[in-house]
Short mmCIF file of N, CA and C and ligand atoms in Angstrom, two decimals:
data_model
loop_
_atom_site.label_atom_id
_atom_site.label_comp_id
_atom_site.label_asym_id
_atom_site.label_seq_id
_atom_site.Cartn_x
_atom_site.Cartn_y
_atom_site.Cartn_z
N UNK A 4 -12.49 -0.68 17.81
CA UNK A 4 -12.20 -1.16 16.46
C UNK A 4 -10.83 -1.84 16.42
N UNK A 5 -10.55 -3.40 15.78
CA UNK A 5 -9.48 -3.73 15.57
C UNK A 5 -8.89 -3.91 14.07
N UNK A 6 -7.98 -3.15 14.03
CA UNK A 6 -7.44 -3.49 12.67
C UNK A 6 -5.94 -4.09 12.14
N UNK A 7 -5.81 -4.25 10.98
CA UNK A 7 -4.75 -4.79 10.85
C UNK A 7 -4.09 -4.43 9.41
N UNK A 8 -3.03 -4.07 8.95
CA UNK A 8 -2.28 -3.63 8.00
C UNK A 8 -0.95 -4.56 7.67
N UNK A 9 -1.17 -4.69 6.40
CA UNK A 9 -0.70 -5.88 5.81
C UNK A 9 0.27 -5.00 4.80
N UNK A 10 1.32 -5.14 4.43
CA UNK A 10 2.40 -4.21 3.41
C UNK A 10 3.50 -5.26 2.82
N UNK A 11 3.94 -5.23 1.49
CA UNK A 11 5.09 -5.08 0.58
C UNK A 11 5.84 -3.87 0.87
N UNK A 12 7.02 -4.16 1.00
CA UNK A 12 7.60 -2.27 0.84
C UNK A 12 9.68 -3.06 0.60
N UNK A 13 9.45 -3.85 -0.46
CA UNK A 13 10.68 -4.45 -0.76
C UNK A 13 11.92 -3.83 -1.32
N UNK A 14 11.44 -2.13 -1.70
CA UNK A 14 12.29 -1.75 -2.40
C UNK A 14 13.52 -0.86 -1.45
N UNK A 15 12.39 0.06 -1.01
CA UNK A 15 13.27 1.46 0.12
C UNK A 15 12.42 1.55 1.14
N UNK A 16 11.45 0.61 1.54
CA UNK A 16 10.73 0.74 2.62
C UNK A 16 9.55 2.06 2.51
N UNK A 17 9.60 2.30 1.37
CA UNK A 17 8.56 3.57 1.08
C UNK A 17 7.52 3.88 1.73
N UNK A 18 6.95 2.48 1.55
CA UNK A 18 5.31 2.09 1.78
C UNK A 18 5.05 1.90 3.00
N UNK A 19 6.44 1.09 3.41
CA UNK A 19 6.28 0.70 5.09
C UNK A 19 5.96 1.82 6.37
N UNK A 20 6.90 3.09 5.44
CA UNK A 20 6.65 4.33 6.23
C UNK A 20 5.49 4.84 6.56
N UNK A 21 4.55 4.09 5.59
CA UNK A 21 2.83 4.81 5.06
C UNK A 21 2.31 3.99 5.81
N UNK A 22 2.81 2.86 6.16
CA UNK A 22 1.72 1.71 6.56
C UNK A 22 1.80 2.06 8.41
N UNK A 23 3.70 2.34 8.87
CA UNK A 23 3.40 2.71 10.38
C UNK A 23 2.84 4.11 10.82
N UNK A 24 2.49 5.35 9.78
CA UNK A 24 1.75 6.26 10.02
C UNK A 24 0.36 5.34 10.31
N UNK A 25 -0.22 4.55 9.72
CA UNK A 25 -1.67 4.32 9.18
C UNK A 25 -1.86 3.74 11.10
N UNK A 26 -0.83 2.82 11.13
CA UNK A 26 -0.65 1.78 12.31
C UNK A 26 -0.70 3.05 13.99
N UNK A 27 0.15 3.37 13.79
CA UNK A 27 0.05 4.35 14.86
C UNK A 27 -1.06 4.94 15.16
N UNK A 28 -1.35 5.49 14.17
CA UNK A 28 -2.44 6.56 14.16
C UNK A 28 -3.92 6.13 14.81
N UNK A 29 -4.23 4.48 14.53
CA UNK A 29 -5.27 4.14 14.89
C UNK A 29 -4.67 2.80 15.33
N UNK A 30 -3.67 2.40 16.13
CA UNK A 30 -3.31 1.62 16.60
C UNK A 30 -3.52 0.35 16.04
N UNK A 31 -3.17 -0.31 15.20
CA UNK A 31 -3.28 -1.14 13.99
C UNK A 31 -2.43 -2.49 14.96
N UNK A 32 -2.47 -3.73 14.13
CA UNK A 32 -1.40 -4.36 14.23
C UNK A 32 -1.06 -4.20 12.89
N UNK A 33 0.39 -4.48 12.70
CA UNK A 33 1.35 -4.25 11.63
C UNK A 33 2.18 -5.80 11.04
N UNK A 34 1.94 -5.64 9.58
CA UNK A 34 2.45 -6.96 9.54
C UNK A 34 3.31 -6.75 8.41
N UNK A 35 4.33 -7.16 8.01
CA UNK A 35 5.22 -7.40 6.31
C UNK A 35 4.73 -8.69 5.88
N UNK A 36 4.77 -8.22 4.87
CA UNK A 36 4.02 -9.74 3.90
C UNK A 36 4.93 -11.04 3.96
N UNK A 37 6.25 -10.39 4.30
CA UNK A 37 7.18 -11.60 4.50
C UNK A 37 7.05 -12.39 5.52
N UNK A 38 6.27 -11.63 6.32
CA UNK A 38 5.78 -12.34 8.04
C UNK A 38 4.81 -13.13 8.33
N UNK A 39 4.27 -13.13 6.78
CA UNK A 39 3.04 -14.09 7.10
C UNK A 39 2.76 -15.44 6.06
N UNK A 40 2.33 -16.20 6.93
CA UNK A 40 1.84 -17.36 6.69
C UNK A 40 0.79 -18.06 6.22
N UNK A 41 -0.23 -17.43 7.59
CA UNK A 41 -1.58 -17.64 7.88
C UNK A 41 -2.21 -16.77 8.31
N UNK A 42 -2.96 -16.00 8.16
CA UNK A 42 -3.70 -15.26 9.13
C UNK A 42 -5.06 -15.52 9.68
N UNK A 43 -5.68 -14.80 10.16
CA UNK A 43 -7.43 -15.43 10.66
C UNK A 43 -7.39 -13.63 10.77
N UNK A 44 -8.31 -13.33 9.81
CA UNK A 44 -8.58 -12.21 10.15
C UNK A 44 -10.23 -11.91 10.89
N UNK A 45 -10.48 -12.82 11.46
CA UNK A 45 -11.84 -12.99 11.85
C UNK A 45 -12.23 -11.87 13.15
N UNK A 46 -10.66 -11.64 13.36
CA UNK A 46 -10.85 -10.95 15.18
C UNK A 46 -11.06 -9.53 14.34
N UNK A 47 -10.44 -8.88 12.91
CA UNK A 47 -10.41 -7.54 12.64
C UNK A 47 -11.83 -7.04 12.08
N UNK A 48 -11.86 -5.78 12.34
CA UNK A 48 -12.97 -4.98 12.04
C UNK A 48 -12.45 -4.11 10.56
N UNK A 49 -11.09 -4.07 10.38
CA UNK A 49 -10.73 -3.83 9.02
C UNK A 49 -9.52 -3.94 8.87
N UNK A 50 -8.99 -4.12 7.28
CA UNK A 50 -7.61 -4.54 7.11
C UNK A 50 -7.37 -3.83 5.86
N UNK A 51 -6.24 -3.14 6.23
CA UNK A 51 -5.60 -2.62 4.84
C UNK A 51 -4.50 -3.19 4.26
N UNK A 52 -4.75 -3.08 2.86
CA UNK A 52 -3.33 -3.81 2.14
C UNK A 52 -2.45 -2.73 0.88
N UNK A 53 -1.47 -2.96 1.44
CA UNK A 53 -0.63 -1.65 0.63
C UNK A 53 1.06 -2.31 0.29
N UNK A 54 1.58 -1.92 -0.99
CA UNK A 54 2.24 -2.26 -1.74
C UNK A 54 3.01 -0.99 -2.37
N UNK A 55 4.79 -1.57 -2.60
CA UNK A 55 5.29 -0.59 -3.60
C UNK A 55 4.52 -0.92 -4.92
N UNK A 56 4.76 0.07 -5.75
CA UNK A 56 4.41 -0.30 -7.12
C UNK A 56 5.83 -0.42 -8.08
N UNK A 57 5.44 -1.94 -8.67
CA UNK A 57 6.81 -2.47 -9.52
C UNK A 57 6.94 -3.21 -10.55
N UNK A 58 6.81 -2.28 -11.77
CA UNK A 58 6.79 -2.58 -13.22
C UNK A 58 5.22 -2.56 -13.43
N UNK A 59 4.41 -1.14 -13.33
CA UNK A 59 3.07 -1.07 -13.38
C UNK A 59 2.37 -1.69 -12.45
N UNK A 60 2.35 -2.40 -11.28
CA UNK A 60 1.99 -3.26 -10.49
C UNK A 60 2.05 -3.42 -9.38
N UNK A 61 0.62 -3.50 -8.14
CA UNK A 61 1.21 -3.68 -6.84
C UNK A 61 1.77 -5.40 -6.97
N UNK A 62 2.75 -5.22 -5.87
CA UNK A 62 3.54 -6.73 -5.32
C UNK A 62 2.49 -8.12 -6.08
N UNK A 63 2.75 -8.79 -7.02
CA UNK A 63 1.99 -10.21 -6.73
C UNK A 63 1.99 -11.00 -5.64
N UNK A 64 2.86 -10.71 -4.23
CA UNK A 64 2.49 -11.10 -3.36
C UNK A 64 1.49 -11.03 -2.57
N UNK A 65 1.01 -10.13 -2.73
CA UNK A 65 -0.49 -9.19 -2.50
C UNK A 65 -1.41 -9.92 -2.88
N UNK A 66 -1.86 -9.86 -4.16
CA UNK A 66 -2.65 -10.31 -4.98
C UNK A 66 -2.59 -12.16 -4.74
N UNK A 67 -1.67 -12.64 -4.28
CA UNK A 67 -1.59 -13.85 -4.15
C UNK A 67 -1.71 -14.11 -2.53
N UNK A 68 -1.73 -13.35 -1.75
CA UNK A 68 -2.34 -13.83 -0.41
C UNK A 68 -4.08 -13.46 -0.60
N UNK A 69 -4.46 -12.21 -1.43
CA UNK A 69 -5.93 -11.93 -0.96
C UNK A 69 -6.50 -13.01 -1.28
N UNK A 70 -6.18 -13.20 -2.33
CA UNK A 70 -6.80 -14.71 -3.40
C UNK A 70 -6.72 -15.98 -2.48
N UNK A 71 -5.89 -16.36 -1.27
CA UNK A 71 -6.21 -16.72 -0.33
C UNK A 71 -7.38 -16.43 1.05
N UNK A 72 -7.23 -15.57 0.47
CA UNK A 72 -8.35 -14.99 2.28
C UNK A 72 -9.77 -15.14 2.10
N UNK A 73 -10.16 -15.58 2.96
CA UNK A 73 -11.41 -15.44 3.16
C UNK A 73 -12.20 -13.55 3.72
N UNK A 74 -12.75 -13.04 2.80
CA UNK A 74 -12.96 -11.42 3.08
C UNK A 74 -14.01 -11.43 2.93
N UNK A 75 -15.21 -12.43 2.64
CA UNK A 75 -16.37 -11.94 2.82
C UNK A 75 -17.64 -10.59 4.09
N UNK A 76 -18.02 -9.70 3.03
CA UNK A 76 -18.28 -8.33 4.30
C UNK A 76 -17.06 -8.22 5.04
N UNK A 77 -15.75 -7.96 5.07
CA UNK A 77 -14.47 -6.97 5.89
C UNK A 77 -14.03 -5.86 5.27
N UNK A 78 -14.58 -5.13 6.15
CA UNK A 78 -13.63 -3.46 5.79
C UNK A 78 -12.44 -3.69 5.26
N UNK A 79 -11.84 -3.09 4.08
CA UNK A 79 -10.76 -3.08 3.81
C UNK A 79 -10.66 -1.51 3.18
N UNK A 80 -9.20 -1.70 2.86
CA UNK A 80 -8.73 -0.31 2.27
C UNK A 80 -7.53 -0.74 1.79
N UNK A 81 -7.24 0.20 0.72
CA UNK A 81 -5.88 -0.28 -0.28
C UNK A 81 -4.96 0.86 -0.24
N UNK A 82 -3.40 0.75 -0.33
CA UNK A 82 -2.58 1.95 -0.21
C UNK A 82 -1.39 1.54 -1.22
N UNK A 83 -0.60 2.11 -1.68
CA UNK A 83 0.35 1.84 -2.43
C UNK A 83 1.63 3.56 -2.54
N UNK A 84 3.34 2.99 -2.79
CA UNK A 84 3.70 4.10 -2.64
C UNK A 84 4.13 3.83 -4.50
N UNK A 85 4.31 5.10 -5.12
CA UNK A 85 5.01 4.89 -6.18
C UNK A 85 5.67 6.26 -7.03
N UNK A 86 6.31 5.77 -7.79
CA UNK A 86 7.41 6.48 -8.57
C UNK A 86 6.43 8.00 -9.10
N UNK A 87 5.30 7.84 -9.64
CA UNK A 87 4.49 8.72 -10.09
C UNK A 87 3.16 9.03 -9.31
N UNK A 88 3.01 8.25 -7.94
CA UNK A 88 1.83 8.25 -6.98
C UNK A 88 0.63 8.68 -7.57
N UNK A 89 0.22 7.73 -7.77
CA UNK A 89 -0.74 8.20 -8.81
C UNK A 89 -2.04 6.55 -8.09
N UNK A 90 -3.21 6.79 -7.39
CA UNK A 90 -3.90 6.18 -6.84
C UNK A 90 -4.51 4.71 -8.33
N UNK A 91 -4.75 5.28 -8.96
CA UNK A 91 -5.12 4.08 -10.20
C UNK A 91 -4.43 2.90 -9.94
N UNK A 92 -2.95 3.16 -9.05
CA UNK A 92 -2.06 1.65 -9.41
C UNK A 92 -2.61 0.83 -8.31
N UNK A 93 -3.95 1.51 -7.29
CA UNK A 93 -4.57 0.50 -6.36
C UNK A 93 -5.91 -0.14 -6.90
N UNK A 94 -5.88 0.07 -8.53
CA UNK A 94 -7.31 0.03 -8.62
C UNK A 94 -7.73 -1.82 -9.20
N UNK A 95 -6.53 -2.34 -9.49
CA UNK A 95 -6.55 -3.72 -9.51
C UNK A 95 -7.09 -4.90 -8.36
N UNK A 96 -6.16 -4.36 -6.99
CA UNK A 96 -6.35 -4.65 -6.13
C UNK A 96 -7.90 -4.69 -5.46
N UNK A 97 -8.44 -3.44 -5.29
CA UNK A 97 -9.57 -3.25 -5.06
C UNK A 97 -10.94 -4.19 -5.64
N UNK A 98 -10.37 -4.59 -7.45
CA UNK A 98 -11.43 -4.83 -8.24
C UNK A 98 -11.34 -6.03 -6.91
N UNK A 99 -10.09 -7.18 -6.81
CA UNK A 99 -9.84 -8.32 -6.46
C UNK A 99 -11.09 -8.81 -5.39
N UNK A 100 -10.35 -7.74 -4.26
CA UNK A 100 -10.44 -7.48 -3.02
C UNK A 100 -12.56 -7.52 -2.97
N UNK A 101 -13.13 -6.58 -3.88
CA UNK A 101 -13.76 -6.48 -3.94
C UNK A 101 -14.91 -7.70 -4.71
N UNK A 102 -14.00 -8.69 -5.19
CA UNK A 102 -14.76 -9.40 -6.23
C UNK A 102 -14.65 -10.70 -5.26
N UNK A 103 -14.16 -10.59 -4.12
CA UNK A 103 -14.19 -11.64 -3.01
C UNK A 103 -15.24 -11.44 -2.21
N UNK A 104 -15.75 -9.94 -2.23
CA UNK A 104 -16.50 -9.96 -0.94
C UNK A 104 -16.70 -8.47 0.11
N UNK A 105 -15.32 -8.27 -0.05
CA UNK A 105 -14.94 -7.27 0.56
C UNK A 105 -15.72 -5.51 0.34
N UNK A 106 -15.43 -5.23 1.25
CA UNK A 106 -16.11 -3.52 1.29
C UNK A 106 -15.20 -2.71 1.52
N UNK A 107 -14.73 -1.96 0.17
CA UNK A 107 -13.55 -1.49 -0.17
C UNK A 107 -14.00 0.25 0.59
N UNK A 108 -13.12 0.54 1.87
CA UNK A 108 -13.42 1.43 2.40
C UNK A 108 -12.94 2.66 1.60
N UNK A 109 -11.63 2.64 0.97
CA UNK A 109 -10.86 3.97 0.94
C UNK A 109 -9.31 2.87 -0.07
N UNK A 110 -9.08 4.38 -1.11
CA UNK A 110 -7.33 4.42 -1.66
C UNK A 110 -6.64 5.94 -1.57
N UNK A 111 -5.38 4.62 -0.88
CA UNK A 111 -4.17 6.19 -0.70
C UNK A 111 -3.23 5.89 -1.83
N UNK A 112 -2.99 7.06 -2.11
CA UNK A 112 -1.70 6.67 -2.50
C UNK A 112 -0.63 7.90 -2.76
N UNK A 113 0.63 7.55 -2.67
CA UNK A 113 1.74 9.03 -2.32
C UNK A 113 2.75 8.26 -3.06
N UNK A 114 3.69 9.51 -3.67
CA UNK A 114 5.02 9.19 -4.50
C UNK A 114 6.18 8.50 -3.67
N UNK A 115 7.00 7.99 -3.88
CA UNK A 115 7.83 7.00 -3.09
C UNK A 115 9.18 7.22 -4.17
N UNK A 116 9.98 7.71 -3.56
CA UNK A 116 11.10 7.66 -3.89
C UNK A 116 12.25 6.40 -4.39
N UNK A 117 12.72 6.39 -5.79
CA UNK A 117 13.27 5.65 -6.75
C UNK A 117 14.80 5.96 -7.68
N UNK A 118 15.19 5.15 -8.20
CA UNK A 118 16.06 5.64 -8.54
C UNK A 118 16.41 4.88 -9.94
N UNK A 119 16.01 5.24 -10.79
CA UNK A 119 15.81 4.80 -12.29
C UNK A 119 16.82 4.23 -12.44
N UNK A 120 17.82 4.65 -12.45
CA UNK A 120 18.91 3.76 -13.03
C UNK A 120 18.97 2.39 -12.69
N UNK A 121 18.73 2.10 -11.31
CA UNK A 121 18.69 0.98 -10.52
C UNK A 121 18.08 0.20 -11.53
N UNK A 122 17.12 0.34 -12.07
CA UNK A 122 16.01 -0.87 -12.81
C UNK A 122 15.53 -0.30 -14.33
N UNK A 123 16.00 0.72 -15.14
CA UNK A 123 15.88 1.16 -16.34
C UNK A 123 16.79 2.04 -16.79
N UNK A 124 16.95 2.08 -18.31
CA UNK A 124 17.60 3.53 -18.61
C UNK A 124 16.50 4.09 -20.03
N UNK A 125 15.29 3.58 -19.87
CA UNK A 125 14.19 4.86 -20.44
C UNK A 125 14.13 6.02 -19.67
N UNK A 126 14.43 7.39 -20.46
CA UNK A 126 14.69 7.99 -20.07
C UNK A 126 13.36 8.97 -19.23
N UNK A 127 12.23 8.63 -19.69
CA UNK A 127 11.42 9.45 -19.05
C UNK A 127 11.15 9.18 -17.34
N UNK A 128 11.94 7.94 -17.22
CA UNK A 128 12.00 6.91 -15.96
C UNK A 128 13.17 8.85 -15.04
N UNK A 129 14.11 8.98 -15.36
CA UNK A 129 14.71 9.69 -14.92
C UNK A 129 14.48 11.33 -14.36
N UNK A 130 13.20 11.64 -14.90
CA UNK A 130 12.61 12.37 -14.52
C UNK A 130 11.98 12.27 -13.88
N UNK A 131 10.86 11.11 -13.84
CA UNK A 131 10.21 10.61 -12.56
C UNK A 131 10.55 10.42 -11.52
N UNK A 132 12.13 9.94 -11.31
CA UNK A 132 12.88 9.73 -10.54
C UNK A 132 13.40 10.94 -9.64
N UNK A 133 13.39 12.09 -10.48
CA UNK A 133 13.96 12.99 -10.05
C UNK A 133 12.52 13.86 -9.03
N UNK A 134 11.16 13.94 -9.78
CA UNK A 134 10.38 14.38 -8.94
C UNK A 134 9.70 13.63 -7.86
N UNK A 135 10.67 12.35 -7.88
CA UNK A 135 10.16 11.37 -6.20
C UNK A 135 10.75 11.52 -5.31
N UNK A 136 12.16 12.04 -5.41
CA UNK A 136 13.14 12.37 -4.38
C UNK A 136 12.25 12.73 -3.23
N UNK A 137 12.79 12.70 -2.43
CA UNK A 137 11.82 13.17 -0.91
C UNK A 137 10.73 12.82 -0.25
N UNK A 138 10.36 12.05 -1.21
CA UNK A 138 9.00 11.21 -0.52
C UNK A 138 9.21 9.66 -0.24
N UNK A 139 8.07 9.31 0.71
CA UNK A 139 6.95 9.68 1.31
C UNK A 139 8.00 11.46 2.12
N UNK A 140 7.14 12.12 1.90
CA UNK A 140 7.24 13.66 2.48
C UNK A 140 6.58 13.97 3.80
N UNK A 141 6.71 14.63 4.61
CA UNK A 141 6.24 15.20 5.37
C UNK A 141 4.84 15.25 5.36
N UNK A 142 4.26 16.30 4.19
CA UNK A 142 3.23 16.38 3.90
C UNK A 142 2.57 15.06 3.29
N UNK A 143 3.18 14.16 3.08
CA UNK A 143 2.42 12.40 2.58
C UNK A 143 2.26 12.36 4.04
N UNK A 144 2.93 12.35 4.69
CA UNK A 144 2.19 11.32 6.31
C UNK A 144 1.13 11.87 6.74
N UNK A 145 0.91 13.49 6.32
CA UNK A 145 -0.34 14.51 6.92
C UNK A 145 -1.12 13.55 6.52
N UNK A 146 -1.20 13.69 5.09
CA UNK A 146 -2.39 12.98 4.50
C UNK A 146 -2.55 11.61 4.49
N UNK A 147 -1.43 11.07 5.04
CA UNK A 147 -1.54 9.47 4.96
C UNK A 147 -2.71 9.25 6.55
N UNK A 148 -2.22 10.38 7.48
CA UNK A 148 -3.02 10.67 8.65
C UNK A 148 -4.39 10.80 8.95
N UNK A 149 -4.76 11.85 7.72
CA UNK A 149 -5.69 12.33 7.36
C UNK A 149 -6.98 11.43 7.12
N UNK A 150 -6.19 10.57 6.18
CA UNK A 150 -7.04 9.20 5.15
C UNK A 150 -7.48 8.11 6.38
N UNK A 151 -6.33 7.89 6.98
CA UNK A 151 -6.91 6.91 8.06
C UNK A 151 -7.97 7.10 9.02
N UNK A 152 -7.90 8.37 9.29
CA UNK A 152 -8.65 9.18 10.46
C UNK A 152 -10.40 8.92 9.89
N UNK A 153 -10.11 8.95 8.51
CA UNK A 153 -11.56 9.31 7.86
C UNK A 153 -11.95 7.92 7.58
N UNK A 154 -10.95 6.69 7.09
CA UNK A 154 -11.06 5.11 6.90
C UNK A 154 -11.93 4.86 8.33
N UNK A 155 -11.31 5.23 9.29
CA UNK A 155 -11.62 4.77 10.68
C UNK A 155 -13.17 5.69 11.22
N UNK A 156 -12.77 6.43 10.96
CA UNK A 156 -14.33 7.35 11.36
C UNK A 156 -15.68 6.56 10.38
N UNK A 157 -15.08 6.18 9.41
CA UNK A 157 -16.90 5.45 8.28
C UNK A 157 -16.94 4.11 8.80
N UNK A 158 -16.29 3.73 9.60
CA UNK A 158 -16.80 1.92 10.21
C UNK A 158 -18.16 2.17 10.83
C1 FMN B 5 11.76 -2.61 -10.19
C2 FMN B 5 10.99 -1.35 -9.94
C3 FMN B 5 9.94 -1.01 -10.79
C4 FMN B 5 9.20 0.16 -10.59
N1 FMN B 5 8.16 0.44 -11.43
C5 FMN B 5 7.40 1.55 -11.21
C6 FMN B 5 6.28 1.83 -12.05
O1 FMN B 5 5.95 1.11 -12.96
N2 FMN B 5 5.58 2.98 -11.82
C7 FMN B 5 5.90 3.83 -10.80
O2 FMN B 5 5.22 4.85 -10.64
N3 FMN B 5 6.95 3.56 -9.96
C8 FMN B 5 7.70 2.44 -10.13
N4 FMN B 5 8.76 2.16 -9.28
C9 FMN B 5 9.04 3.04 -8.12
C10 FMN B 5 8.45 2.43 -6.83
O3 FMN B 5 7.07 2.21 -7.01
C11 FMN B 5 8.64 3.36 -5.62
O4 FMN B 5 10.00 3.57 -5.35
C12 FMN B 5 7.94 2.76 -4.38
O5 FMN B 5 7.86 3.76 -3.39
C13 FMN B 5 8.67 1.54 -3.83
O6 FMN B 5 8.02 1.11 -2.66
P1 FMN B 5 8.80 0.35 -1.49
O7 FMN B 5 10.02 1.16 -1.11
O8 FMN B 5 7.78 0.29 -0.41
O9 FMN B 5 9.15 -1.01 -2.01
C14 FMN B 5 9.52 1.01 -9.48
C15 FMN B 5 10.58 0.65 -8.63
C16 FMN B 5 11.30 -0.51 -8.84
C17 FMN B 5 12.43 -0.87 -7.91
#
């Protein structure tokens, strides 16, 4: 199986952490969205795309390369890290992903550490902030492990 993992992670590298668990684990190639141009994903057997989440939203860089790709029938899978990790913020992506073509394998998603002040002073932002500290965690990579193992086992 060849795959390939595609990531945003512009803020603290949150996501990126999620994306080289995913990469390792099943020997992926690894790409930053900033790295790409062009791709031909014709050689992969599946491709995941994962994003911080920023201002309700994965990356529009995301959303503006899939809308480029040709994904007709390719395994894919969606991941995202965020302030409240909460999997719904992949569920845009997926519709996309899915309304191209694609065969939406699997969504991860794990809390990613933030720091409210940086970009708000609503205050409920500061609490959120406070229960992201530490992640991606230990226990996020188990399961970031976990997810891939099982992405890769349904091909
Ligand atoms: C400008 C900005 C906006 C954000 N908005 C949200 C948000 O709407 N919801 C949320 O749960 N987290 C939000 N966060 C927290 C990020 O999603 C979190 O830190 C994520 O792990 C960043 O990923 P990255 O380090 O890979 O870029 C925001 C962070 C920034 C910097």
């Amino acid at each position: 199986m060849k795959s390939l993992i595609v990531y945003c992670s512009d803020y603290k590298k949150n996501t990126e952490k999620i994306a080289q668990i995913f990469a390792e684990k099943v020997d992926s190639d690894l790409k930053n969205i900033k790295e790409i141009n062009d791709i031909n994903l014709e050689v992969y057997d599946l491709v995941g795309f994962g994003s911080g989440v920023y201002k309700e939203s994965m990356s529009p860089k995301v959303f503006k390369l899939v809308e480029k790709l040709n994904l007709k029938g390719k395994n894919v899978f969606v991941f995202s890290t965020s302030g409240m990790g909460m999997k719904f913020y992949n569920n845009r992506l997926i519709k996309l992903l899915e309304s191209k073509g694609a065969i939406n394998k699997g969504s991860f998603s794990c809390k990613g550490n933030f720091k409210a002040s940086e970009f708000t002073n609503i205050k409920i932002f500061n609490i959120m902030s406070r229960l992201s500290q530490g992640h991606p965690s230990d226990k996020d990579m188990k399961k970031a492990e976990k997810f891939i193992v099982k992405v890769a086992n349904s091909l």
